[in-house]
Coordinates of C-alpha atoms in Angstrom, one line a residue:
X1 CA 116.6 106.8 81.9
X2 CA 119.0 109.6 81.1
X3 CA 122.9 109.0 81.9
X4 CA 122.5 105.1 81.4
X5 CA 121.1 105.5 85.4
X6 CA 118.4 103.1 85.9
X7 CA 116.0 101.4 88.7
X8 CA 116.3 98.0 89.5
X9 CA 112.2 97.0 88.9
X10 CA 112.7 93.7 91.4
X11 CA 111.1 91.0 89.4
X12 CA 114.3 90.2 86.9
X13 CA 112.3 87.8 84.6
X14 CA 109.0 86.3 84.0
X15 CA 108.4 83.1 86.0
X16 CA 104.7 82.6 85.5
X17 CA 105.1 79.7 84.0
X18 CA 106.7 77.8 86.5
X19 CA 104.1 78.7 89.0
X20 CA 103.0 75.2 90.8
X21 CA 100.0 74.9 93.1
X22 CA 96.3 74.0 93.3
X23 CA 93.6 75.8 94.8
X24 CA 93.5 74.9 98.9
X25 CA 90.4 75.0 100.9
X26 CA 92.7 77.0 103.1
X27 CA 93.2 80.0 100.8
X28 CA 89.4 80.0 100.1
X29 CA 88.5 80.1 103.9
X30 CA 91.1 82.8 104.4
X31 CA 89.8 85.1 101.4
X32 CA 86.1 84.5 102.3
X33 CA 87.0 85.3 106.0
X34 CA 88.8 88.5 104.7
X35 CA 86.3 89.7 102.3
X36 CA 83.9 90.2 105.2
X37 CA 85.6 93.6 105.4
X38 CA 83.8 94.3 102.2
X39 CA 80.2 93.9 103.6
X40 CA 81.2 97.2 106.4
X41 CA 81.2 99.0 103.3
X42 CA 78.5 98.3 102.0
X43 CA 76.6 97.9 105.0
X44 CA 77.3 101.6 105.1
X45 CA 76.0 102.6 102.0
X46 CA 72.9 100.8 102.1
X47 CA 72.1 101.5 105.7
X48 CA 72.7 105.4 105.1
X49 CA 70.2 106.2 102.3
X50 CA 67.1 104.2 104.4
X51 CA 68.1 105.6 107.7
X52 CA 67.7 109.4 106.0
X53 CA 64.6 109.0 104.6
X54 CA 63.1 107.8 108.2
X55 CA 60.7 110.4 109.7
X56 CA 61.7 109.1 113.3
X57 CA 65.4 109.7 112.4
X58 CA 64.5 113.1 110.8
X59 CA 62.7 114.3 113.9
X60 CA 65.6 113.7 115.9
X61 CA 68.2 115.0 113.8
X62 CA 67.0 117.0 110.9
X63 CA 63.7 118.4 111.8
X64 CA 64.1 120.9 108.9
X65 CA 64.5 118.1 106.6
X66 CA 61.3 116.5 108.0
X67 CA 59.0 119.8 107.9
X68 CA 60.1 120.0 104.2
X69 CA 59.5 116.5 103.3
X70 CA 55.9 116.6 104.4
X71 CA 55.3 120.0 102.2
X72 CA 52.5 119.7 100.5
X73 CA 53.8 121.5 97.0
X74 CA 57.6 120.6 97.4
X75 CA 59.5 120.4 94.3
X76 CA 60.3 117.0 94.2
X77 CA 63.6 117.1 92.9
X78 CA 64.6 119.7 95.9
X79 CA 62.8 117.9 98.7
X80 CA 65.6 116.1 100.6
X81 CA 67.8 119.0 99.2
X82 CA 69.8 119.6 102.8
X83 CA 73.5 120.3 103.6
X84 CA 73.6 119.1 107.3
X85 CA 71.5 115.9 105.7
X86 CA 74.6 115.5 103.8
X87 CA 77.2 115.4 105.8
X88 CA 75.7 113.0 107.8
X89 CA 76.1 110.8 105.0
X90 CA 79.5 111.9 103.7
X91 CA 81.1 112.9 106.8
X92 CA 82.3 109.1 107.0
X93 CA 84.3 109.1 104.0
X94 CA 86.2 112.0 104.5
X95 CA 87.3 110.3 107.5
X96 CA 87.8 107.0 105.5
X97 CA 89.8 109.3 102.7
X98 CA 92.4 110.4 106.0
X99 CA 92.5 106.8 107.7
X100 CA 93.4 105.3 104.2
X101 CA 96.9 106.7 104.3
X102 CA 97.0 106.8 107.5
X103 CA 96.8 102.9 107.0
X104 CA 99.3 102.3 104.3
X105 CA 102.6 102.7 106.7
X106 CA 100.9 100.3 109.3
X107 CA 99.9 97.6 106.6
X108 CA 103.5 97.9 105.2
X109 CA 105.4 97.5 109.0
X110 CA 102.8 95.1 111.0
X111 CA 101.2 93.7 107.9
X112 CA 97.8 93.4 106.3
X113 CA 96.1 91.3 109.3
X114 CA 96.9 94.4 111.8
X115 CA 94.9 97.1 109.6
X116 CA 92.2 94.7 109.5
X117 CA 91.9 94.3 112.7
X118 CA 92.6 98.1 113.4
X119 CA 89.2 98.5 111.0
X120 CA 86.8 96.2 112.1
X121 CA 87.3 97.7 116.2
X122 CA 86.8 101.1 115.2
X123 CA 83.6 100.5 113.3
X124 CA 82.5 98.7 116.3
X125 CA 83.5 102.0 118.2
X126 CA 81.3 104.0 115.3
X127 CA 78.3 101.8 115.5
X128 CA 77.7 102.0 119.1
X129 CA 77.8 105.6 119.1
X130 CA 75.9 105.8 116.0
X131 CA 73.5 103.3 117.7
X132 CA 72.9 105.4 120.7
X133 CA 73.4 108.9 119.5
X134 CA 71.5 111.5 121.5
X135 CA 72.6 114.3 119.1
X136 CA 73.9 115.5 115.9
X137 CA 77.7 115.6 117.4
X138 CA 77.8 112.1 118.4
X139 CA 76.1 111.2 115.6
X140 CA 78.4 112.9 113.0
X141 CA 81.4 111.6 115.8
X142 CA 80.4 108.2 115.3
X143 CA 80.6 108.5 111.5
X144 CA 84.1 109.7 111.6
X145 CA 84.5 106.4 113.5
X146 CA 82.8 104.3 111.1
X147 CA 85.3 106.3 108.7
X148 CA 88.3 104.9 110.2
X149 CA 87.4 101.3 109.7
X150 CA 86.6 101.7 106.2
X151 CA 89.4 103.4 105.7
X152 CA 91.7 100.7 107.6
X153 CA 89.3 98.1 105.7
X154 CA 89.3 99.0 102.2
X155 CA 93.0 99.8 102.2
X156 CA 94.0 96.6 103.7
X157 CA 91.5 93.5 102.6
X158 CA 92.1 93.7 98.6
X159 CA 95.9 93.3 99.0
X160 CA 95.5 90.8 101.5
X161 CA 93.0 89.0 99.0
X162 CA 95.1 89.9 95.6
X163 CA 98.1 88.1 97.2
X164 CA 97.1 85.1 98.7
X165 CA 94.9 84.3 95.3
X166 CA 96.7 82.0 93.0
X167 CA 97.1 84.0 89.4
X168 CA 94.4 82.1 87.7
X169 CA 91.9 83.1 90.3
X170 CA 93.0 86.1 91.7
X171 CA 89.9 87.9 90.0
X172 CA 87.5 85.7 91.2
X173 CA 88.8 85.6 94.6
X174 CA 89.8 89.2 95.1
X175 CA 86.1 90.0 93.5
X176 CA 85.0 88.6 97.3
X177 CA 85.5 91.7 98.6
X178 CA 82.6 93.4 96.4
X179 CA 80.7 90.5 96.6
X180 CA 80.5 91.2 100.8
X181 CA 80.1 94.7 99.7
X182 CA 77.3 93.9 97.6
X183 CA 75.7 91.5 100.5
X184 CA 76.1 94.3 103.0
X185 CA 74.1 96.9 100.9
X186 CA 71.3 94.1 100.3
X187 CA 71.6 93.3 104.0
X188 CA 71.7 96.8 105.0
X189 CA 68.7 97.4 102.4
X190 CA 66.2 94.4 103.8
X191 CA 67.2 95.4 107.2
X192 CA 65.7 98.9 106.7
X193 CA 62.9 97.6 105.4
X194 CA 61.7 95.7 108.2
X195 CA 63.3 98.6 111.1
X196 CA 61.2 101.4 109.3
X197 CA 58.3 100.1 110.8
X198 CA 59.6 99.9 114.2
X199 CA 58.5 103.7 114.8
X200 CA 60.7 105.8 116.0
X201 CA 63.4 103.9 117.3
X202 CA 64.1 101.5 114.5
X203 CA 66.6 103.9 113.0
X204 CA 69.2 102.9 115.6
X205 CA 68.7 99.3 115.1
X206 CA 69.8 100.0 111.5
X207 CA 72.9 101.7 112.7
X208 CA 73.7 99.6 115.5
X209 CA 73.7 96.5 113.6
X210 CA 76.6 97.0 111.3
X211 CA 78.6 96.3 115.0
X212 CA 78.0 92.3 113.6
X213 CA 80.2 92.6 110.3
X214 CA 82.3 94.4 112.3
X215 CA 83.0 92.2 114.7
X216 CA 83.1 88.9 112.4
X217 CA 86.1 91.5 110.6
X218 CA 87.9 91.8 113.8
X219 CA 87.8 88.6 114.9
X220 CA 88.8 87.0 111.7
X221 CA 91.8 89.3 111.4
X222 CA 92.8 87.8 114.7
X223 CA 93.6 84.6 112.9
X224 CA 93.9 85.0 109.8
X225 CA 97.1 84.2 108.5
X226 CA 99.3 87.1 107.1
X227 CA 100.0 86.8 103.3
X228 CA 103.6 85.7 102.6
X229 CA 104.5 88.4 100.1
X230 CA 103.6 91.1 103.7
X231 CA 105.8 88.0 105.8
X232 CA 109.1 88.2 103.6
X233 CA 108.8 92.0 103.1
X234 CA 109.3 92.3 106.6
X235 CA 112.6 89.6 107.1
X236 CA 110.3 86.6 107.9
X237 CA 111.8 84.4 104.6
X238 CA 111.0 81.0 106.3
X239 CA 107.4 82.0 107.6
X240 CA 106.8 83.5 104.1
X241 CA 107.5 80.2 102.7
X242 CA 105.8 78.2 104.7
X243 CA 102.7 80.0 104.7
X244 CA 102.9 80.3 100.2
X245 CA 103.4 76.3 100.6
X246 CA 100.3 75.9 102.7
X247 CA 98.2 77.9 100.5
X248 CA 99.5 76.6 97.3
X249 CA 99.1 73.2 98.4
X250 CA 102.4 72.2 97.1
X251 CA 106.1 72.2 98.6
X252 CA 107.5 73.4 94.8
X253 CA 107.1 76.9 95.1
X254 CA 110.5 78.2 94.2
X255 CA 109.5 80.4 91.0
X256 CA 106.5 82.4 92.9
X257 CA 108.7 82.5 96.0
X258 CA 111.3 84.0 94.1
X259 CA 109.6 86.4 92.4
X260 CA 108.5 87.6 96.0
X261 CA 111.9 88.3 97.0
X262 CA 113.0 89.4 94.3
X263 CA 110.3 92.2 94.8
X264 CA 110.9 92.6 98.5
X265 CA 114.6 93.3 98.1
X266 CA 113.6 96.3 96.3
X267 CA 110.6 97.1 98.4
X268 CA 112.7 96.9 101.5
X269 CA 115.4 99.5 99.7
X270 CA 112.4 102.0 99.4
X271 CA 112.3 104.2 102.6
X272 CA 109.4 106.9 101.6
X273 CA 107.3 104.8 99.1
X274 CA 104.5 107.5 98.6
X275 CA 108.1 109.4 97.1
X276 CA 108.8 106.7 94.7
X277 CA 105.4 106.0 93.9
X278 CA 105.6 109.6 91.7
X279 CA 109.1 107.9 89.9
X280 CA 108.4 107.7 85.9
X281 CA 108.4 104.0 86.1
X282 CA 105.4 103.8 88.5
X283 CA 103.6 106.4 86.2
X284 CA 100.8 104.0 84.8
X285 CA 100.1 102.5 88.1
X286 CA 99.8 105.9 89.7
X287 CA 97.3 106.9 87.0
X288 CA 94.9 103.8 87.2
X289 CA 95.1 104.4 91.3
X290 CA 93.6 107.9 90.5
X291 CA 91.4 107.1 87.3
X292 CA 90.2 103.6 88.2
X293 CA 88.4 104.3 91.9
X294 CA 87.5 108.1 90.5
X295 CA 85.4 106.9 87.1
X296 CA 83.6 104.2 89.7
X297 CA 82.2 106.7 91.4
X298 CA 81.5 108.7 88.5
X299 CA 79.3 105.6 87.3
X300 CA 76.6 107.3 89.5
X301 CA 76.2 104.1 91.4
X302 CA 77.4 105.0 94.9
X303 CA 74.7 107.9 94.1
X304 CA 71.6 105.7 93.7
X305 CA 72.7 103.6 96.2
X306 CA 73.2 106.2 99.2
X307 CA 69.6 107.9 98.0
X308 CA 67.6 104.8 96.3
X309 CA 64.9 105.6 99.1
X310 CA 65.2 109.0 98.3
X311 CA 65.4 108.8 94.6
X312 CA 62.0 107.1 94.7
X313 CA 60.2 108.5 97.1
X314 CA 60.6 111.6 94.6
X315 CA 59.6 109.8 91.6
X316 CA 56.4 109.4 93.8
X317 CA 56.8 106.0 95.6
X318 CA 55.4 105.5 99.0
X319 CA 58.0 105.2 102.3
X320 CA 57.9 101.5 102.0
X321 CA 57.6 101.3 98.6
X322 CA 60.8 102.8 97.9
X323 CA 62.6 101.1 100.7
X324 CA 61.7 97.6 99.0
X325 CA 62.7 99.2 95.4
X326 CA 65.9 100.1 97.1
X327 CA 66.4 96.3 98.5
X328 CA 65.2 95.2 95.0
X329 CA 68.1 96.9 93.8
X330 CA 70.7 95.7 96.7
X331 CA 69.5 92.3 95.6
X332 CA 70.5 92.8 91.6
X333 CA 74.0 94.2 92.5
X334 CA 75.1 91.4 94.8
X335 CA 73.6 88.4 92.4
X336 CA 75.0 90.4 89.4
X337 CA 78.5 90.5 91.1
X338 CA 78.4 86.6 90.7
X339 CA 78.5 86.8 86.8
X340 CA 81.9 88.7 87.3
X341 CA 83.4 86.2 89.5
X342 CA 82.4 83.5 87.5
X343 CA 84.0 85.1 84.1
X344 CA 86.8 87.6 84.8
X345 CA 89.1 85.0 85.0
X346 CA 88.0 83.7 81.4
X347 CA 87.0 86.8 79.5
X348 CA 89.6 89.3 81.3
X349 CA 89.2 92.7 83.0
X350 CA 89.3 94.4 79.7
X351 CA 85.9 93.1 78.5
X352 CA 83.7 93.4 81.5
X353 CA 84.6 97.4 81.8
X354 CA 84.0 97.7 78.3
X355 CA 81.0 96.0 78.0
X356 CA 79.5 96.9 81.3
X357 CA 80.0 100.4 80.4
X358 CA 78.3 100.6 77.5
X359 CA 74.9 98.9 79.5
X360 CA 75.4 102.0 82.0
X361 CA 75.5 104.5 79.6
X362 CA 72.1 103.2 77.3
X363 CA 70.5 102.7 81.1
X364 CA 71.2 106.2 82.1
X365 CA 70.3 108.3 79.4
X366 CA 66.9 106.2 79.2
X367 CA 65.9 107.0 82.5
X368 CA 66.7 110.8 81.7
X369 CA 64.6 110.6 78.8
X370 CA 61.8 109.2 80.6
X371 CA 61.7 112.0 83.6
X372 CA 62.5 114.6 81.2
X373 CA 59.4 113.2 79.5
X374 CA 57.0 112.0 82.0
X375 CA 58.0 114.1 85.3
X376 CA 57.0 117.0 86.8
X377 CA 58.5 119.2 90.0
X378 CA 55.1 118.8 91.5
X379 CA 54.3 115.8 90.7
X380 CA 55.0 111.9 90.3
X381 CA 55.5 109.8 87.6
X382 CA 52.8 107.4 86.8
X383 CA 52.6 103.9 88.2
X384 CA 54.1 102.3 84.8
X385 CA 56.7 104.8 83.9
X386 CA 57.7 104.7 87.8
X387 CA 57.8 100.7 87.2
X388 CA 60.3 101.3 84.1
X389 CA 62.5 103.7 85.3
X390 CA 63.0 101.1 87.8
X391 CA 63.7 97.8 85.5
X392 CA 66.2 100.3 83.7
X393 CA 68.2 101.4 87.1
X394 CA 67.9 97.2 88.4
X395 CA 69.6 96.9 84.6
X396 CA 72.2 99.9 85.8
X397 CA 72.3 98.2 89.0
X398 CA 73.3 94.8 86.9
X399 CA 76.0 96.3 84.8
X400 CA 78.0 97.7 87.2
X401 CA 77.6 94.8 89.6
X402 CA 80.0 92.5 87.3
X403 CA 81.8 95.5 85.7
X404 CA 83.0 98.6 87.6
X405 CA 82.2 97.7 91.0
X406 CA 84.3 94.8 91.2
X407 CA 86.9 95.7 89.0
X408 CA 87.3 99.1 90.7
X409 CA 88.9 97.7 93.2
X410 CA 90.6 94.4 91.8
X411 CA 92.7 96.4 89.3
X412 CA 94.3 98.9 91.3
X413 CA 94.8 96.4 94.5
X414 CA 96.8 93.8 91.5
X415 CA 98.5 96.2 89.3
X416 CA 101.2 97.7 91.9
X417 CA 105.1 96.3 92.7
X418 CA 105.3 95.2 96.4
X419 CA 107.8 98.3 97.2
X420 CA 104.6 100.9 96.7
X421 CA 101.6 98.2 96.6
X422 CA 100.5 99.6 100.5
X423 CA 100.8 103.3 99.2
X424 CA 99.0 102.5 95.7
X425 CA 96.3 100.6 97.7
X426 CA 96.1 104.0 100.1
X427 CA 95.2 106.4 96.7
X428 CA 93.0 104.5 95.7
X429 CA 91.0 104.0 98.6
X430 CA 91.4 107.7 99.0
X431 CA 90.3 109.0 95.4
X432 CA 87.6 106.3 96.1
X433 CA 86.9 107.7 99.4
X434 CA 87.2 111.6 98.3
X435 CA 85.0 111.3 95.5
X436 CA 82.4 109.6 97.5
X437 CA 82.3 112.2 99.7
X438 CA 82.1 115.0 97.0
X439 CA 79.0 113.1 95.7
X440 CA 77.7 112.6 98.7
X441 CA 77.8 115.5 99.9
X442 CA 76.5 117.3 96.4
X443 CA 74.0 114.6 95.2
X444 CA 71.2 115.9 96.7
X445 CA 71.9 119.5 95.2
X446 CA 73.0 117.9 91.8
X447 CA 69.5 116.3 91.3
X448 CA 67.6 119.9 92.2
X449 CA 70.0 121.6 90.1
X450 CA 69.9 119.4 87.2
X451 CA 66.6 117.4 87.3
X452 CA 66.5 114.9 85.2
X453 CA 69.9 115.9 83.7
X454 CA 72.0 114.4 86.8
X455 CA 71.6 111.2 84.8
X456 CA 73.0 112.5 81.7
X457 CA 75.6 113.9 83.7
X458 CA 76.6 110.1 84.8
X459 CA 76.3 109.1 81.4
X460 CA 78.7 111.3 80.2
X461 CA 81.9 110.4 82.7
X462 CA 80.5 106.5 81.8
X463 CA 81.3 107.4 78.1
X464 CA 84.6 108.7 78.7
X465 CA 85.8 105.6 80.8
X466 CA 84.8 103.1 78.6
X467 CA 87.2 104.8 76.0
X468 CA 89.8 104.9 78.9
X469 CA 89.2 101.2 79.6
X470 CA 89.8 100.7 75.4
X471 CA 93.3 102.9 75.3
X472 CA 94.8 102.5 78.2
X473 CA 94.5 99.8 80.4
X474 CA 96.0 96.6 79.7
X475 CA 94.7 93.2 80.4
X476 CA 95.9 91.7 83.8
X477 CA 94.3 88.2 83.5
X478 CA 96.6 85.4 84.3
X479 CA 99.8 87.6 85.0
X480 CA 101.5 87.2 88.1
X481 CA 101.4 89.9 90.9
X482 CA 105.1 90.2 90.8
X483 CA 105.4 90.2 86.9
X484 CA 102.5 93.1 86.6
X485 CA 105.9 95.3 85.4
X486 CA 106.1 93.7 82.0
X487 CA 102.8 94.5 81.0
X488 CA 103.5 98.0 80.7
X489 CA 106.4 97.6 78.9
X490 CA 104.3 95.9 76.4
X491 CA 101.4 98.3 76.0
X492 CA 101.3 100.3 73.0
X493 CA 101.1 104.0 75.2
X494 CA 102.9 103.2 78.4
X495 CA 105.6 102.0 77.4
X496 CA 106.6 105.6 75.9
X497 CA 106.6 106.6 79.2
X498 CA 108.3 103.6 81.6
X499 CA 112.1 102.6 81.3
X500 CA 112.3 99.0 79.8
X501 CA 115.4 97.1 81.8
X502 CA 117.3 94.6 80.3
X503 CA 117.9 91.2 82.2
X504 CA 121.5 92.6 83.1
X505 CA 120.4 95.8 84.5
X506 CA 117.8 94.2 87.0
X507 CA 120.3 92.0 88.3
X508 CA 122.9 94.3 89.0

């Protein structure tokens, strides 16, 4: 920095090394326990895109929706093609999107167990109402609500699980979280399958169920320990210590302890750390919180996901037909996300992205080929080109079940020093968040607009982060959460841009 000024970065050396423990039952049970805030997600998305294509749901709500779906010579691209349709759907993350940084001051000061809690009771609130709805306001209220526990979730349950993981596992174990995501969209997905034939009430069954993640969240919040790096940012030293012995399974843990002080000395000498967070020396962090959650969403996945019901009821599947392709698919992303878990660790973040990436990309531009090809406005696709296209998207499915959908979160929620981790966290739940609900909300228009070419669309943003995986982002496997600093400082592009500290400066 200019002037010979300079920022202390908190962690003075690397210590990762020294790091002593084994892995504890205890710490397993705690990030298991925790990671059931992943399944409210992705009870949400999976419950969302069976709930819309249900004709007693549609009556209720979106009568339009439902005279235009039984048209006899729809377009089929344009048949679900309705804005109040949407924001049903993406009214809940624009609520998550404000919650998240609403969150990050409350994780920071009462720690990461009190937004947890604060999540899972206020997606209870939103699935009661949701659950017994009576019109399109308390309908769209109870979103909102859902909104706020996602938001309170997702900004709070990957740092709780990226600091109580020992380094060597922290993948696998923060990768819970997307694993309970994936669970909740398979639940979600097999749950609608057997609700849409409870005619025409089953729809609220469907909403009114994800109350039971909800409440598992809440209550495990209530007794969950806090993480110790959350327990000594706020003055609790001893507690801190006591609770990194317990999970470490070992009384020597004087390097990792230190590192966390180190860290919360400086965190706890930064007053406004959304301010800080814009400092030079944050810069790559800051730009992964933006890129990392914003290219996951441009993978297209959250897309087939929300509308899999949708998607193939226009490529000419029947109501339940498409509702068990959509739980076929539910069922590849969660048993896909176990190949991550079981390898991040060993092969590093670098080569999943990469790698999974390049599957998306062949995946998408098949399927565009074969409804460019094969696919009409007016009619379907035939019964083997409609089994194909969905093999390929199950293979799309796959790849970004141990890839981006994991590592989308694990990443950003590892990469951050403890002074702006809460803030970090809270951008990139909200670039998550916004971007979901831009999708969301322009899917459905996408697809008539661009037909077939809404996959090629995909295929291109897929293209351009695999190359951003390649340049820019360093490999995080095995390094420390407090030592994440040095990395930049090593990396060929970044560190151009951050200060590099001697030993002397950062103790001063």
């Amino acid at each position: 920095m200019a002037g010979g000024s300079f920022a202390p970065r908190g962690v003075a050396k690397e210590r990762a090394e020294q790091y002593k423990g084994r892995v504890t039952a205890f710490v397993i049970i705690a990030c298991i326990v925790a990671a059931v805030g992943g399944s409210l997600f992705g009870y949400d998305i999976g419950i969302s895109g069976g709930v819309t294509s249900m004709d007693g749901f549609l009556v209720k709500f979106f009568p339009a929706v439902y005279r235009q779906k039984k048209h006899a010579h729809e377009n089929n691209y344009c048949k679900y093609n309705n804005q109040g349709l949407a924001a049903f759907t993406s009214s809940l993350y624009l609520a998550g999107l404000v919650s998240s940084i609403v969150a990050s001051p409350i994780t920071r000061k009462y720690g990461r167990r009190g937004s947890i809690i604060c999540g899972g009771l206020s997606f209870i609130i939103g699935a009661t109402l949701d659950a017994s709805a009576v019109n399109l306001a308390m309908l769209i209220f109870g979103r909102i609500m859902l909104g706020v526990g996602i938001g309170f979730g997702n900004q709070a349950v990957p740092l709780y699980l990226s600091e109580m993981a020992p380094t060597h596992l922290r993948g696998g174990l923060n990768m819970m979280f997307q694993l309970a995501t994936t669970l909740g969209i398979f639940t979600a997905n097999m749950i609608n399958y057997g609700t849409e034939k409870l005619r025409p009430w089953g729809w609220r069954l469907s909403l009114g169920l994800a109350a039971v993640p909800a409440i598992l969240m809440a209550i495990g919040g209530i007794f969950l320990p806090e993480t110790p790096n959350s327990l000594i940012e706020r003055g609790l030293k001893e507690k801190g210590q006591n609770v990194l012995e317990k999970i470490r399974g070992t009384s020597d843990v004087h390097a990792e302890l230190q590192d966390i002080i180190d860290a919360s000395d400086l965190a706890n000498s930064i007053k406004h750390p959304f301010r800080n967070i814009l400092e030079k020396r944050n810069r790559p962090q800051l730009v992964m919180a933006i890129f990392m959650p914003t290219f996951q969403i441009l993978t297209g996945i959250n897309s087939i996901l929300f509308y899999a019901p949708v998607l193939f009821q226009t490529m000419g599947f029947g109501g339940n037909a498409s509702l068990y392709s959509s739980a076929l698919t539910g069922a590849v992303l969660a048993s896909s996300t176990f190949i991550s878990i079981a390898t991040v660790d060993r092969l590093g973040r670098r080569a999943l992205l990469i790698s999974g990436g390049i599957q998306m990309v062949v995946c998408q531009v098949i399927v565009a080929i074969i409804l460019g090809l094969k696919f009409r406005s007016d009619e379907g696709l035939s019964n083997s080109f409609s089994i194909l296209v969905v093999v390929i998207i199950c293979l799309f499915v796959a790849a970004f079940g141990w890839s981006w959908g994991p590592l989308g979160w694990t990443v950003p929620s590892e990469i951050f020093p403890l002074e702006t981790r809460s803030a970090g966290q809270s951008i990139t739940v909200a670039v998550n968040l916004f971007f979901t609900f831009v999708i969301g909300q322009s899917f459905l228009s996408l697809l008539c607009a661009f037909k077939f070419g809404i996959f090629l669309f995909f295929a291109g943003w897929i293209t351009i982060m695999t190359i951003f995986v390649y340049l820019f982002l360093p490999e995080t496997k095995g390094v420390p959460i407090e030592e994440m600093i040095f990395l930049w400082e090593k990396h060929w592009f970044w560190k151009k841009i951050v200060p590099i500290y001697s030993e002397a400066e950062t103790e001063l």
